[in-house]
PDB file of C-alpha atoms in Angstrom:
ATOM      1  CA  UNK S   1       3.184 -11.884 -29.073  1.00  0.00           C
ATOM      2  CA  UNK S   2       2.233  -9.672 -26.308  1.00  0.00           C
ATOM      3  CA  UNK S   3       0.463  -6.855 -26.553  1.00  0.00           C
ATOM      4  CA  UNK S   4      -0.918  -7.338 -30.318  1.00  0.00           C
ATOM      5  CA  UNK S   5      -4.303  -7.418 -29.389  1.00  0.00           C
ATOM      6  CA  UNK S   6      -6.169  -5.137 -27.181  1.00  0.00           C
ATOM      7  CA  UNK S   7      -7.748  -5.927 -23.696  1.00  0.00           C
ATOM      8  CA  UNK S   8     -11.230  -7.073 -23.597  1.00  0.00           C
ATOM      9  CA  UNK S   9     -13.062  -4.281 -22.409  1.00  0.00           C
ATOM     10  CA  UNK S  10     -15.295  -3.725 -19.633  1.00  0.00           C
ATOM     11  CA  UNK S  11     -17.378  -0.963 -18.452  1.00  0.00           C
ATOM     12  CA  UNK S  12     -15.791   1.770 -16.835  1.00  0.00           C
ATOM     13  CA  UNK S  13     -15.709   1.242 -13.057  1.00  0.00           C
ATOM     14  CA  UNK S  14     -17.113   4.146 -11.013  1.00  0.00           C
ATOM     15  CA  UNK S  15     -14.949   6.243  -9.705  1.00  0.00           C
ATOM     16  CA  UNK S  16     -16.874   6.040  -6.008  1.00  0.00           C
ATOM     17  CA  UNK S  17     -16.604   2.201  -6.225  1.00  0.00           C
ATOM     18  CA  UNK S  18     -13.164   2.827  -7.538  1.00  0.00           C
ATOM     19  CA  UNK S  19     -11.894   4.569  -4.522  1.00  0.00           C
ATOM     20  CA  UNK S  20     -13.831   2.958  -2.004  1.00  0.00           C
ATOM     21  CA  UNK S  21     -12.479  -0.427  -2.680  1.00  0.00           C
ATOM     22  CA  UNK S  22      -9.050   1.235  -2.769  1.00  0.00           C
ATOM     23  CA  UNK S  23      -9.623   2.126   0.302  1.00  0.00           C
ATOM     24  CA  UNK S  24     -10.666  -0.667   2.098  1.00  0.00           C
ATOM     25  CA  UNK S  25      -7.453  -2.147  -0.223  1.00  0.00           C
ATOM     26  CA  UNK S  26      -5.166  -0.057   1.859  1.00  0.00           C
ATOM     27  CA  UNK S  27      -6.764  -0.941   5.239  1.00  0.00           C
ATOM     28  CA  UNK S  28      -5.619  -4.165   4.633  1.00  0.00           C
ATOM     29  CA  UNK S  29      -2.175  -3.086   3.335  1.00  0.00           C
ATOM     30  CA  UNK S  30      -1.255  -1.336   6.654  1.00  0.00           C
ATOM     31  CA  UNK S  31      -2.541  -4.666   8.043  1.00  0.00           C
ATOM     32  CA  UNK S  32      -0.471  -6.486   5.893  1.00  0.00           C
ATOM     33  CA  UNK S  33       2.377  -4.035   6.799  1.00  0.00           C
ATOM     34  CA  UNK S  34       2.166  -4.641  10.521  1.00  0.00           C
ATOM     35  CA  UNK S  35       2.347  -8.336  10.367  1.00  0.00           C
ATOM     36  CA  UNK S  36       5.488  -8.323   8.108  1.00  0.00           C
ATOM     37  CA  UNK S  37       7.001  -5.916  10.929  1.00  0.00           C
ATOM     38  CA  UNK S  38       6.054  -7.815  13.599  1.00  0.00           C
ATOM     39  CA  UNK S  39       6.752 -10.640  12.319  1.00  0.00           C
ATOM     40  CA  UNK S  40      10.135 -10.331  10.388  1.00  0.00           C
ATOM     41  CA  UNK S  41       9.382 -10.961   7.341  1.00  0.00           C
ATOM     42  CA  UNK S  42      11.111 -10.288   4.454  1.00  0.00           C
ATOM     43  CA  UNK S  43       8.981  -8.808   0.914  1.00  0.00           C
ATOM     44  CA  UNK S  44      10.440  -8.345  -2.556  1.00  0.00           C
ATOM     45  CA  UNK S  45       7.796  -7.447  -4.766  1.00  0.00           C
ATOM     46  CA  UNK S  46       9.304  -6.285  -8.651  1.00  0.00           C
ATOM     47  CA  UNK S  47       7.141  -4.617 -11.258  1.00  0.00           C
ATOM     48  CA  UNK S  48       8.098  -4.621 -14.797  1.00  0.00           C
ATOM     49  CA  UNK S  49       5.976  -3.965 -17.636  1.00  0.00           C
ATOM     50  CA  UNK S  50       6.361  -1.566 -20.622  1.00  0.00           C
ATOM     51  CA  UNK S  51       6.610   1.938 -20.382  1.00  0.00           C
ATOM     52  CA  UNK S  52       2.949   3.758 -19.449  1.00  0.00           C
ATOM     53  CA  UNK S  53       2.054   0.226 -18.097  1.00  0.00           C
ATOM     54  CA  UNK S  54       0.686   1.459 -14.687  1.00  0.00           C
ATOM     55  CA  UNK S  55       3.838   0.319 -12.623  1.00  0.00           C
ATOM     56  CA  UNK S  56       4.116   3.800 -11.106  1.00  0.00           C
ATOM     57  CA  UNK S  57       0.663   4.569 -10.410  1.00  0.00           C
ATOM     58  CA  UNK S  58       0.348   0.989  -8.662  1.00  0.00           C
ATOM     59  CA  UNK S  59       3.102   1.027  -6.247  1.00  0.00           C
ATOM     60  CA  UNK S  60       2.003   4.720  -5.465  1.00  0.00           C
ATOM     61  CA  UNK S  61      -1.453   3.431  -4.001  1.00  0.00           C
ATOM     62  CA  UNK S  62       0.213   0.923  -2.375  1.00  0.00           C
ATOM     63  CA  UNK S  63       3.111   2.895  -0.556  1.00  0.00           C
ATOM     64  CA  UNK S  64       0.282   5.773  -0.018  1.00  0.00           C
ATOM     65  CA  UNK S  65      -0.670   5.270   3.487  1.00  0.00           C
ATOM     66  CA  UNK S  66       2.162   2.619   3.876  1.00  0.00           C
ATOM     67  CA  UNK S  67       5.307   3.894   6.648  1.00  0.00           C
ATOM     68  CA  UNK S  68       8.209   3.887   4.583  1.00  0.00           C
ATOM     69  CA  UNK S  69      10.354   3.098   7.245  1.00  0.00           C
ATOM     70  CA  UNK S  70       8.824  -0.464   6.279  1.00  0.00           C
ATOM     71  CA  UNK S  71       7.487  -0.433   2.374  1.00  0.00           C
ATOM     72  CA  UNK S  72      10.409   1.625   0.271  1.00  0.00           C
ATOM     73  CA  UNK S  73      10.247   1.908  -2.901  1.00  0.00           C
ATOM     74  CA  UNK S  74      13.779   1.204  -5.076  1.00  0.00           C
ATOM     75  CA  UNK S  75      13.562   2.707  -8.459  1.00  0.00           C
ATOM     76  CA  UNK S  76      17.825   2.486  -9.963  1.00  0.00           C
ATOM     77  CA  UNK S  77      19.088   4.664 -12.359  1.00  0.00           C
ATOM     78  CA  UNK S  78      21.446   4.434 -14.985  1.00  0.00           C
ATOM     79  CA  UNK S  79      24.188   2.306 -13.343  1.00  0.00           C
ATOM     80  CA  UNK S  80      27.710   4.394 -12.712  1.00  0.00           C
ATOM     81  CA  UNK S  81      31.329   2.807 -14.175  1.00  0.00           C
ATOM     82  CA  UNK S  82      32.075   0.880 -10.869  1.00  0.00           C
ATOM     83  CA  UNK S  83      28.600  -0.740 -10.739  1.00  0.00           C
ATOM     84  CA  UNK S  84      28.957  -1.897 -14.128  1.00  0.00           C
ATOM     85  CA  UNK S  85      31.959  -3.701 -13.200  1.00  0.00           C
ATOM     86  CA  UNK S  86      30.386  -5.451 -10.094  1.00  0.00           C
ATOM     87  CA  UNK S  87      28.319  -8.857 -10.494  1.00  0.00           C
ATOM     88  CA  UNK S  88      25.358  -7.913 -12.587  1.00  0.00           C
ATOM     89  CA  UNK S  89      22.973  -8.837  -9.470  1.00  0.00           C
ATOM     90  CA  UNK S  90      25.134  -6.976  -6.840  1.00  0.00           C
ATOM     91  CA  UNK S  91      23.784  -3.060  -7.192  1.00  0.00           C
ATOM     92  CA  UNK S  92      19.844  -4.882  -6.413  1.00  0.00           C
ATOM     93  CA  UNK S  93      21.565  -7.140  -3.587  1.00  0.00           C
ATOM     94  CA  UNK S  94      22.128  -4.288  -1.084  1.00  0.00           C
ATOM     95  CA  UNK S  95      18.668  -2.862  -1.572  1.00  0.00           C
ATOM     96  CA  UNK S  96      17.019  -6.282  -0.600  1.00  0.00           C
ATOM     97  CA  UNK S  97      14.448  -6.525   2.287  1.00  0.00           C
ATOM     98  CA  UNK S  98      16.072  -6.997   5.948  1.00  0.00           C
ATOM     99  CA  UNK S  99      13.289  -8.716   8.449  1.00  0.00           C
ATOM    100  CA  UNK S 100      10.476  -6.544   8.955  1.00  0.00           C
ATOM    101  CA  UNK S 101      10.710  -4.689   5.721  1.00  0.00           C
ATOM    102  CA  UNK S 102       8.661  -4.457   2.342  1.00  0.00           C
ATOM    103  CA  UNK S 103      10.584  -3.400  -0.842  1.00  0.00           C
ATOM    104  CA  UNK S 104       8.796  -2.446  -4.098  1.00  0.00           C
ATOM    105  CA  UNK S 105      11.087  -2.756  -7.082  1.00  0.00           C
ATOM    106  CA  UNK S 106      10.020  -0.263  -9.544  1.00  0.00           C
ATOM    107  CA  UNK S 107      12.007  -2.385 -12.202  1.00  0.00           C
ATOM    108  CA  UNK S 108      14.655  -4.216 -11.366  1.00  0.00           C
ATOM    109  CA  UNK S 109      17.359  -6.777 -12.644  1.00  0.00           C
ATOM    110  CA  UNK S 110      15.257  -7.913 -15.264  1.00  0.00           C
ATOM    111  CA  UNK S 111      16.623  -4.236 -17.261  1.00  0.00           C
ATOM    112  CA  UNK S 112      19.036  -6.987 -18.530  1.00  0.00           C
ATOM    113  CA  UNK S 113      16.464  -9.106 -20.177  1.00  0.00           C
ATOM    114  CA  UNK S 114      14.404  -6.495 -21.818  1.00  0.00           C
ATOM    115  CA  UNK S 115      15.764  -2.813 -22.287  1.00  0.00           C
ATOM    116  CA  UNK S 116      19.119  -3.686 -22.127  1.00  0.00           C
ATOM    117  CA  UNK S 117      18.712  -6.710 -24.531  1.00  0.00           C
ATOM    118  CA  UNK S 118      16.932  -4.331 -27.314  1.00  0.00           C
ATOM    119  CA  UNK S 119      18.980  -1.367 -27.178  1.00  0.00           C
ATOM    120  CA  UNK S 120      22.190  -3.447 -26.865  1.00  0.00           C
ATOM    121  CA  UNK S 121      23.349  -2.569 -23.792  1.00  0.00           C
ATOM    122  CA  UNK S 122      24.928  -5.375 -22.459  1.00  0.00           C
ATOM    123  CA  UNK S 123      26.590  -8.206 -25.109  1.00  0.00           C
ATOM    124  CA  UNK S 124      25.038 -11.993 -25.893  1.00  0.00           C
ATOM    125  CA  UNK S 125      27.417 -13.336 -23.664  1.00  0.00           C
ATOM    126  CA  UNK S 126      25.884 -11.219 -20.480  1.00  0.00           C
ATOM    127  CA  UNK S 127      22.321 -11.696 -21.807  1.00  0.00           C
ATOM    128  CA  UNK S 128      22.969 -15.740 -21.727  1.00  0.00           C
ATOM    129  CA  UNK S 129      24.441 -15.742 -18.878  1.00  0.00           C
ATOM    130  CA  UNK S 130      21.627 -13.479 -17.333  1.00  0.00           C
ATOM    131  CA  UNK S 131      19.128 -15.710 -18.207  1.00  0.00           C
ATOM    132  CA  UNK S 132      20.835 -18.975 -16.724  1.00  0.00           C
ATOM    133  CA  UNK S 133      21.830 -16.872 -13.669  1.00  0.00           C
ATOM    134  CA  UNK S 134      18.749 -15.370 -12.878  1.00  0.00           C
ATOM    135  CA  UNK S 135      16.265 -18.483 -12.176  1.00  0.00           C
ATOM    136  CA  UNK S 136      19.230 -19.631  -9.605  1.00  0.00           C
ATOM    137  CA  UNK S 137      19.361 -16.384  -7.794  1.00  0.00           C
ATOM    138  CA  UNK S 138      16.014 -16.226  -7.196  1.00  0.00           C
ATOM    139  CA  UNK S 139      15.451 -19.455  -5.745  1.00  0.00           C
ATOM    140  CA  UNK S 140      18.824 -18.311  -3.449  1.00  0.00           C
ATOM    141  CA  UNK S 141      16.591 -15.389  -2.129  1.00  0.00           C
ATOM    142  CA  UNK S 142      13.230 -17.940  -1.787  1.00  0.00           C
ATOM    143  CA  UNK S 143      15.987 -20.290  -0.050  1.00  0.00           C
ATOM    144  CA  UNK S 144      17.234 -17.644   2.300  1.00  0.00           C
ATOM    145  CA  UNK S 145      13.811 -16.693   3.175  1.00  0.00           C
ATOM    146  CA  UNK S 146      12.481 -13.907   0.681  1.00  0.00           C
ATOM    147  CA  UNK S 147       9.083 -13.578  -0.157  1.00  0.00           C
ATOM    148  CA  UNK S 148       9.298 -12.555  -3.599  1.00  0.00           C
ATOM    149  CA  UNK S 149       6.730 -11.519  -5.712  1.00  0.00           C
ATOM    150  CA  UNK S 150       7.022 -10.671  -9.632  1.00  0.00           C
ATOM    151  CA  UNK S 151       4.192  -8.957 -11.426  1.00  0.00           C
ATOM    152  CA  UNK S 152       4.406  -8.122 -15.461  1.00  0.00           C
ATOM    153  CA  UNK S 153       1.890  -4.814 -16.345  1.00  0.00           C
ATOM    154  CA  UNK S 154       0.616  -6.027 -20.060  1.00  0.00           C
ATOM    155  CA  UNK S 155      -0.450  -2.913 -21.751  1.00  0.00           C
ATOM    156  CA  UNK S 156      -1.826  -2.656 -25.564  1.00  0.00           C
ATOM    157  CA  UNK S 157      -0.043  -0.942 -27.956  1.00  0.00           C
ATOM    158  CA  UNK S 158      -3.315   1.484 -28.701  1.00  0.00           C
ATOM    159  CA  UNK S 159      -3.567   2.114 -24.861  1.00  0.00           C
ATOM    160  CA  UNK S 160       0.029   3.207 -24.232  1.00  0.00           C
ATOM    161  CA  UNK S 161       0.233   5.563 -27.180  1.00  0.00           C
ATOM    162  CA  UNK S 162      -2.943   7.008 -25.368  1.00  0.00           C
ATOM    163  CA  UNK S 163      -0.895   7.686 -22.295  1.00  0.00           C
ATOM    164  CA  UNK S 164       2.143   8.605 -23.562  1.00  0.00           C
ATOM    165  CA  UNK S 165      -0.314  11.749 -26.067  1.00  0.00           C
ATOM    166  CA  UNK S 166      -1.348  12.334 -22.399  1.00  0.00           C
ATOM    167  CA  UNK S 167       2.186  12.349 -21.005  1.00  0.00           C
ATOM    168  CA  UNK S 168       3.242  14.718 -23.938  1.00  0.00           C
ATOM    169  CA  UNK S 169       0.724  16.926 -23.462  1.00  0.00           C
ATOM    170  CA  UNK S 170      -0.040  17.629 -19.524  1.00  0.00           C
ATOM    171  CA  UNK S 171       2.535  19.745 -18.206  1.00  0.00           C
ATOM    172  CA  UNK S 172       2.733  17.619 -14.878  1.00  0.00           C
ATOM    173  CA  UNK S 173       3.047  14.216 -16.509  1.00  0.00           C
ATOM    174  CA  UNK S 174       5.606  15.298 -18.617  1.00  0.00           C
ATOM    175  CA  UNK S 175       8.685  14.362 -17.405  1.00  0.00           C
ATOM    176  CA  UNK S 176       7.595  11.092 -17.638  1.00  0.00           C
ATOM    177  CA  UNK S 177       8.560  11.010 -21.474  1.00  0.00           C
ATOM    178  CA  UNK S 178      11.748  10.366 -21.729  1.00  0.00           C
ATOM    179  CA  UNK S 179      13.801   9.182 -25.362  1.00  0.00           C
ATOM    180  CA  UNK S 180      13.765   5.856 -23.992  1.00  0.00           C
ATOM    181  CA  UNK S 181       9.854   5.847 -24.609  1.00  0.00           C
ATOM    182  CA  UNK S 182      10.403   6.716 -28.267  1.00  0.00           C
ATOM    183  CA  UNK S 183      12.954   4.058 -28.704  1.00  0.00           C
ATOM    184  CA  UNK S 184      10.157   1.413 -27.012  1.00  0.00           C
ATOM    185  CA  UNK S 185       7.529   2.551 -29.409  1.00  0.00           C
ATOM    186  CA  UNK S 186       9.929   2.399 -32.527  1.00  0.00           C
ATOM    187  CA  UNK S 187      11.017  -1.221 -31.667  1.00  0.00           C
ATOM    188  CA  UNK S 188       7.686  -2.974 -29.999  1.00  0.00           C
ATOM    189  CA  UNK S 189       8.595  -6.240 -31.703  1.00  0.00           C
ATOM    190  CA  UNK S 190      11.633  -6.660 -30.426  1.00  0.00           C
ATOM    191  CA  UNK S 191      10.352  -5.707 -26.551  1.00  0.00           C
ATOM    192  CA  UNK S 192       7.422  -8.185 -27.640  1.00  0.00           C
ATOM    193  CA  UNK S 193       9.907 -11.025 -28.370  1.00  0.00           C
ATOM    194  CA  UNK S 194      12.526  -9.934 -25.574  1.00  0.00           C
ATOM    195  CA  UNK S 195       9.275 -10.154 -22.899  1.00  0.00           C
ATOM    196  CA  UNK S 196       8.357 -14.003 -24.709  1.00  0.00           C
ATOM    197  CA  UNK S 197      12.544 -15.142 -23.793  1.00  0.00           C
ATOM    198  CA  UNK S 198      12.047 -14.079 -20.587  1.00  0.00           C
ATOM    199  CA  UNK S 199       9.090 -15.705 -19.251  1.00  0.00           C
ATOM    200  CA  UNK S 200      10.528 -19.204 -21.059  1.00  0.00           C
ATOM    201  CA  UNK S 201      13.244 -18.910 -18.703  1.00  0.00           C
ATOM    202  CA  UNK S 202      12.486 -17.162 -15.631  1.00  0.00           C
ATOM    203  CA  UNK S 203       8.345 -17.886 -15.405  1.00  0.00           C
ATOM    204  CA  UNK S 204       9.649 -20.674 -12.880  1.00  0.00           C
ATOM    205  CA  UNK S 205       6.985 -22.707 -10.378  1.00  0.00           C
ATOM    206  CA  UNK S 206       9.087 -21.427  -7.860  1.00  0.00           C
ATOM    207  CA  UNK S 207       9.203 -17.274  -8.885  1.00  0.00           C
ATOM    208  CA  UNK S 208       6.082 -17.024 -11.279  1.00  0.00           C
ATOM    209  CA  UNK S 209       5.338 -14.070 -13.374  1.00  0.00           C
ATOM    210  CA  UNK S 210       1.948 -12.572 -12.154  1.00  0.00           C
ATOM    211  CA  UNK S 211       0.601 -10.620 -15.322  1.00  0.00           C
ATOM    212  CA  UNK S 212      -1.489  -7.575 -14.710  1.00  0.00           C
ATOM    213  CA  UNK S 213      -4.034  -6.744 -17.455  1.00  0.00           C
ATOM    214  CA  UNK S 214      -3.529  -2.685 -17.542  1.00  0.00           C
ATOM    215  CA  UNK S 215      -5.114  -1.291 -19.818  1.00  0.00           C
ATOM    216  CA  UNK S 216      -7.836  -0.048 -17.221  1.00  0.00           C
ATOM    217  CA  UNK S 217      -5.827   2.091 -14.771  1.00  0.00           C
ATOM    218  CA  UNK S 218      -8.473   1.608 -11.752  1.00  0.00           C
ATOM    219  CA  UNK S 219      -8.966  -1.940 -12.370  1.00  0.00           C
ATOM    220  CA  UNK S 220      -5.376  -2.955 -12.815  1.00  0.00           C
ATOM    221  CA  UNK S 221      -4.669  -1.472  -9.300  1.00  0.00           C
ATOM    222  CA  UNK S 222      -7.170  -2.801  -7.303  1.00  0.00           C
ATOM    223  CA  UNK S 223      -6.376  -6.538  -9.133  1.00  0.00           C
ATOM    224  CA  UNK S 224      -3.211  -5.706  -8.079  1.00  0.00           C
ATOM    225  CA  UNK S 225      -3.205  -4.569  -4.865  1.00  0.00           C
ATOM    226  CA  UNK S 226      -5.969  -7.135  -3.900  1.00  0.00           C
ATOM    227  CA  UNK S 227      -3.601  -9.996  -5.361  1.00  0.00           C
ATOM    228  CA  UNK S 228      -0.533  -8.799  -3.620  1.00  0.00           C
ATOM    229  CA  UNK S 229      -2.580  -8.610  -0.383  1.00  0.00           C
ATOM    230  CA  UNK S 230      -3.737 -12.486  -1.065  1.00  0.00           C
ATOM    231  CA  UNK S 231       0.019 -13.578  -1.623  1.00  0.00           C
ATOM    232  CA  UNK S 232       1.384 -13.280   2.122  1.00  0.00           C
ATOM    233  CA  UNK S 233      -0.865 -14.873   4.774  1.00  0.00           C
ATOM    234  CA  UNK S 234      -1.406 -12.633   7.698  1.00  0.00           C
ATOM    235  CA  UNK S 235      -3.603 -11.749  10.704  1.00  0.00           C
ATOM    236  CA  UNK S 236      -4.632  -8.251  11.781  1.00  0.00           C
ATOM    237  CA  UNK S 237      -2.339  -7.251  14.889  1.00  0.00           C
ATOM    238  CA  UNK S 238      -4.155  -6.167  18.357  1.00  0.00           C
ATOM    239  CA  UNK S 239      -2.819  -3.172  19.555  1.00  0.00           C
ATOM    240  CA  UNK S 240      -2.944  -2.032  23.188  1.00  0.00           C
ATOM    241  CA  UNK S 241      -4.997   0.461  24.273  1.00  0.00           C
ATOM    242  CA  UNK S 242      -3.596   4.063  24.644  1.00  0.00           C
ATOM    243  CA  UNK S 243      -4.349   6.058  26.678  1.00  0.00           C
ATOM    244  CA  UNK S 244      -2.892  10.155  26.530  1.00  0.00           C
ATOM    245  CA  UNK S 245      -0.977  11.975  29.019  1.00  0.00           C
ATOM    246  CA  UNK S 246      -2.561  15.195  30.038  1.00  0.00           C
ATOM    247  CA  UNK S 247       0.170  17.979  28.661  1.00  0.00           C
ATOM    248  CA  UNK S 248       2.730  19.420  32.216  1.00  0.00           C
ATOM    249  CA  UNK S 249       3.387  23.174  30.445  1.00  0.00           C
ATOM    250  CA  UNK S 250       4.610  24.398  33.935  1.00  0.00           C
ATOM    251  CA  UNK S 251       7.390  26.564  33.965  1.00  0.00           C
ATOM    252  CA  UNK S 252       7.522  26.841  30.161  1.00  0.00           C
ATOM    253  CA  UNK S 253       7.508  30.265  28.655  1.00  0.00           C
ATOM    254  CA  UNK S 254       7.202  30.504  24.754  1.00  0.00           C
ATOM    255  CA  UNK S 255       9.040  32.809  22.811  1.00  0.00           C
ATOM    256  CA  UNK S 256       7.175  35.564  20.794  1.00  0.00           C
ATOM    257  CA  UNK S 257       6.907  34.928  17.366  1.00  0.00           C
ATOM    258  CA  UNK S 258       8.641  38.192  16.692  1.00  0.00           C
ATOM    259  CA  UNK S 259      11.745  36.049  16.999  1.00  0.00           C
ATOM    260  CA  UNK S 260      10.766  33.529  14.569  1.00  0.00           C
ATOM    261  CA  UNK S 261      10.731  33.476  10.552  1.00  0.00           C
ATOM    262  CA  UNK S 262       6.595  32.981   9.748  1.00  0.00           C
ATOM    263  CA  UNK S 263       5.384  31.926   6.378  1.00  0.00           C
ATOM    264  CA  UNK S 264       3.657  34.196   5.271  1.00  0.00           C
ATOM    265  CA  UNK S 265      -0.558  33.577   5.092  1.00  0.00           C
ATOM    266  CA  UNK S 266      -0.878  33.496   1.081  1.00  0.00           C
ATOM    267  CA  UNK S 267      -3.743  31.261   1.253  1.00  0.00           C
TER     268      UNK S 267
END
């Protein structure tokens, strides 16, 4: 079952090592970036995991230095009365990747086959036919030329109760906690066993689960990042050489900052 046993652990990375590699990382994300613009490529990447998993953290690096007019991040909320009525797939369908665009699922469809399966929001008959739907649908995205990447953050039980004391107790981390986590805590087994149903049936050759070991928040990133970079072939783009115009202020008169609102100096 996953998440009984703790990660192996390794030493601590250094934190210069740590963020140097990160950075190089992100080079080669903007890279990355470019080519899917240029290109037309379309990039579904989901992230599930349990809560304090390192999802959030992870697609942060990654958007970072990212323009978000290409990687955007779609993180759903609670779904409204009319949404729930809909297909289940059909709220995620209209957030999808057009050419030239990167979109980060911070969760995603799978809600169905793990929160919403525990806590009993949806009946048997939607679970079932969620899980012979789903495989289908995602080889119709593959099919209609979707790049679609699924990673799973595996966390130990000892290491998320760590972050969510952390969570708890930092004032800017906390409204991260949420009920939700409680309930996750209170019925592990059941998430455990929920997780195990859904690779069975959805861990297909054509949409494999990636699993992230996350226990170590700076290694779990750069694996991460470093995998997702590895996953979508590309070549650095040439760009052509700019050269600045010299600024033509002629016949421009500014207006005194007497008329103007200032923030005020503080700092």
């Amino acid at each position: 079952m996953e998440g009984d046993k703790k990660q192996k652990q390794l030493p601590k990375l250094d934190k210069k090592k740590y963020e140097d590699e990160l950075a190089r990382l992100q080079v080669e994300l903007v890279h990355l970036q470019e080519w899917v613009k240029t290109q037309g490529l379309k990039v579904a990447v989901i992230f599930e995991g349990r809560d304090a998993s390192g999802k959030g953290g992870t697609i942060k690096r990654i958007t970072e230095k990212l323009n978000p007019r290409v990687c955007r991040v779609v993180a759903l909320g609670v779904p409204t009365e009319r949404e729930r009525s809909q297909w289940y797939f059909q709220r995620y369908v209209q957030h999808l990747p057009a050419a030239g665009e990167i979109v980060l699922f911070d969760r995603s469809w799978y809600n169905r086959a793990g929160v919403e399966r525990v806590m009993g929001f949806c009946s048997d008959e939607e679970y079932d036919e969620f899980m012979r739907s789903c495989p289908e649908f995602e080889r119709m995205l593959t099919r209609s030329g979707i790049v679609l990447i699924k990673y799973w953050f595996s966390v130990s039980d000892e290491e998320q109760e760590k972050r969510f004391q952390e969570r708890i107790k930092n004032p800017i981390k906390r409204w991260k906690f949420s009920p939700m986590d409680l309930e996750s805590r209170a019925k592990w087994a059941e998430y455990s066993a929920a997780k195990d149903d859904m690779f069975k049936y959805t861990d297909t050759k054509q949409s494999p689960w990636f699993v992230v070991q996350s226990d170590d928040k700076r290694r779990l990133r750069l694996n991460c990042i470093s995998h997702f970079i590895q996953q979508i072939p590309y070549k650095k783009i040439k760009y052509d050489t700019i050269k600045l115009p010299k600024i033509d202020k002629s016949g421009y008169v500014r207006a005194p900052h007497s008329d103007q609102t200032i923030v005020p100096d503080v700092f």
